[in-house]
Coordinates of C-alpha atoms in Angstrom, one line a residue:
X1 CA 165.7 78.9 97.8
X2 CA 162.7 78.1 100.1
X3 CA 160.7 80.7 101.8
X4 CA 158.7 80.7 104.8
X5 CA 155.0 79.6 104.8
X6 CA 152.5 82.8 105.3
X7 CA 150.8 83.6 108.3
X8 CA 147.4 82.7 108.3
X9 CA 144.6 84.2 111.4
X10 CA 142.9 82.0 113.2
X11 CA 140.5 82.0 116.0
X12 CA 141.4 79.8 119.3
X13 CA 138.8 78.3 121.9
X14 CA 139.7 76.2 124.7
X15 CA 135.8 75.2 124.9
X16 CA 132.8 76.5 122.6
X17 CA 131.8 80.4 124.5
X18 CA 134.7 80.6 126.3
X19 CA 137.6 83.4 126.0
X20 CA 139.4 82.8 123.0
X21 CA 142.8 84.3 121.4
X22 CA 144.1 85.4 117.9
X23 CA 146.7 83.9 116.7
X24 CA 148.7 83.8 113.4
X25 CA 150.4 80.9 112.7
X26 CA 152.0 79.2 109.2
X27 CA 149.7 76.4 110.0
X28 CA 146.3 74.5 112.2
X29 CA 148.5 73.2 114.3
X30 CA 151.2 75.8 114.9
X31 CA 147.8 78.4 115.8
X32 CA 146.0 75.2 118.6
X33 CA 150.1 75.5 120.1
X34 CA 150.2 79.2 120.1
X35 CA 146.2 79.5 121.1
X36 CA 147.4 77.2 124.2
X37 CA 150.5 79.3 125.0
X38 CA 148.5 82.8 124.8
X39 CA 145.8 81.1 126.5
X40 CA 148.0 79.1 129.5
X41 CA 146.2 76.0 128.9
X42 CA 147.0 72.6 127.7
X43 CA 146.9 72.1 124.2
X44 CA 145.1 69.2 124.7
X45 CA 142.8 71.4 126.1
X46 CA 142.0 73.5 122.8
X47 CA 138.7 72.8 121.4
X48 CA 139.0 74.2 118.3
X49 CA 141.0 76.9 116.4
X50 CA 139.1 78.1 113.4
X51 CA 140.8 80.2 110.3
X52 CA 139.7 83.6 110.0
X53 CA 141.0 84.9 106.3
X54 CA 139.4 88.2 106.9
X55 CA 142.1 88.9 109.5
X56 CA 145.3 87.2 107.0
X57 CA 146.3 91.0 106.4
X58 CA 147.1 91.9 109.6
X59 CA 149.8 89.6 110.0
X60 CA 151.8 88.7 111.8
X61 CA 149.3 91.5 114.0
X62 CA 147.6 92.1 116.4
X63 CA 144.3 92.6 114.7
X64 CA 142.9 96.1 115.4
X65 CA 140.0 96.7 118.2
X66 CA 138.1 98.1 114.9
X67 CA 138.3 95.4 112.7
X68 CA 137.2 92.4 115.9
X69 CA 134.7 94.9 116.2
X70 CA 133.3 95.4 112.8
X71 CA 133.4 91.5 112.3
X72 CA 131.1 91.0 115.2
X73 CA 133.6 90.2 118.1
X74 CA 132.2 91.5 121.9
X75 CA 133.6 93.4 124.1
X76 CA 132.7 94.5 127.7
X77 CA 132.9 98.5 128.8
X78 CA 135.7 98.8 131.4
X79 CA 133.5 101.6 132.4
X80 CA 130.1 100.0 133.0
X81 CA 130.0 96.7 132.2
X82 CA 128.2 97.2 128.8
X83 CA 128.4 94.6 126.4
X84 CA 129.7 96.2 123.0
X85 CA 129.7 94.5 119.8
X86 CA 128.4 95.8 116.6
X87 CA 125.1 96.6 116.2
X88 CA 123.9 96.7 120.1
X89 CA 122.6 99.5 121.5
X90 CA 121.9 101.0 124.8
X91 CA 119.0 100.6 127.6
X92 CA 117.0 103.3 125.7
X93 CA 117.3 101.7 122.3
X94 CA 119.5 103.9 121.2
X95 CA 122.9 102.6 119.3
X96 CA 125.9 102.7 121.2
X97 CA 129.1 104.7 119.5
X98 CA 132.1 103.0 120.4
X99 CA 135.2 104.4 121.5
X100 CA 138.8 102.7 121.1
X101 CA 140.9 104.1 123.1
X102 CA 144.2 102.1 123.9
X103 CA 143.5 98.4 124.1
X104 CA 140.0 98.9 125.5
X105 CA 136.6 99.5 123.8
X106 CA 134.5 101.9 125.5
X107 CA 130.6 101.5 125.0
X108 CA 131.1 105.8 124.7
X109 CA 133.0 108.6 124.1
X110 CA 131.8 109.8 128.2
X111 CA 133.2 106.5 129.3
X112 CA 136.3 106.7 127.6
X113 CA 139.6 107.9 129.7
X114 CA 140.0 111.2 128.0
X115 CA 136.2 112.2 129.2
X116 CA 137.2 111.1 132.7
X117 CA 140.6 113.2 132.9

């Protein structure tokens, strides 16, 4: 009786600073074909797909907003154009409080949709 190989996370780049994907794939290879596919690029066009163990228990996913957020990943405000990721903080210093609300991350509770209703 054989069973199927595990999904393991890993992190896709077409090129080094560029939008990447997560993907969960059994293997390296299987996550550069599915990086490409999410991406809509080449596979020969993946620059590298690295494995992120962190994320292995959200298989087969997606990973949550919180958890991309809490490991360091950036995000941009829909709202302002803010650049969120953990740690930053506003123009007067002050750190921001994200909000996740649907799949967007909001750089604050007044830029969220629910404070705009």
């Amino acid at each position: 009786m054989s069973t199927s190989p595990a999904l393991l996370a890993y992190e896709v780049y077409a090129q080094t600073g560029e939008q990447g994907c997560f993907v969960f794939a059994a293997s390296h290879e299987a996550a550069i074909t599915q990086g490409a596919a999410e991406l809509d690029i080449a596979v020969d066009t993946i620059e590298c797909a690295l494995r992120m163990p962190e994320f292995d228990r959200y298989a087969p996913g997606p990973v949550p907003l919180a958890a991309l957020l809490e490991q360091g990943c950036e995000f941009v405000c829909p709202t302002c154009g803010q650049t969120i990721s953990s740690g930053a903080r506003d123009k007067k210093g002050q750190p921001l409080q994200p909000v996740i609300s649907g799949d967007e991350v909001y750089c604050c509770a007044a830029h969220a949709p629910a404070a705009q209703a």
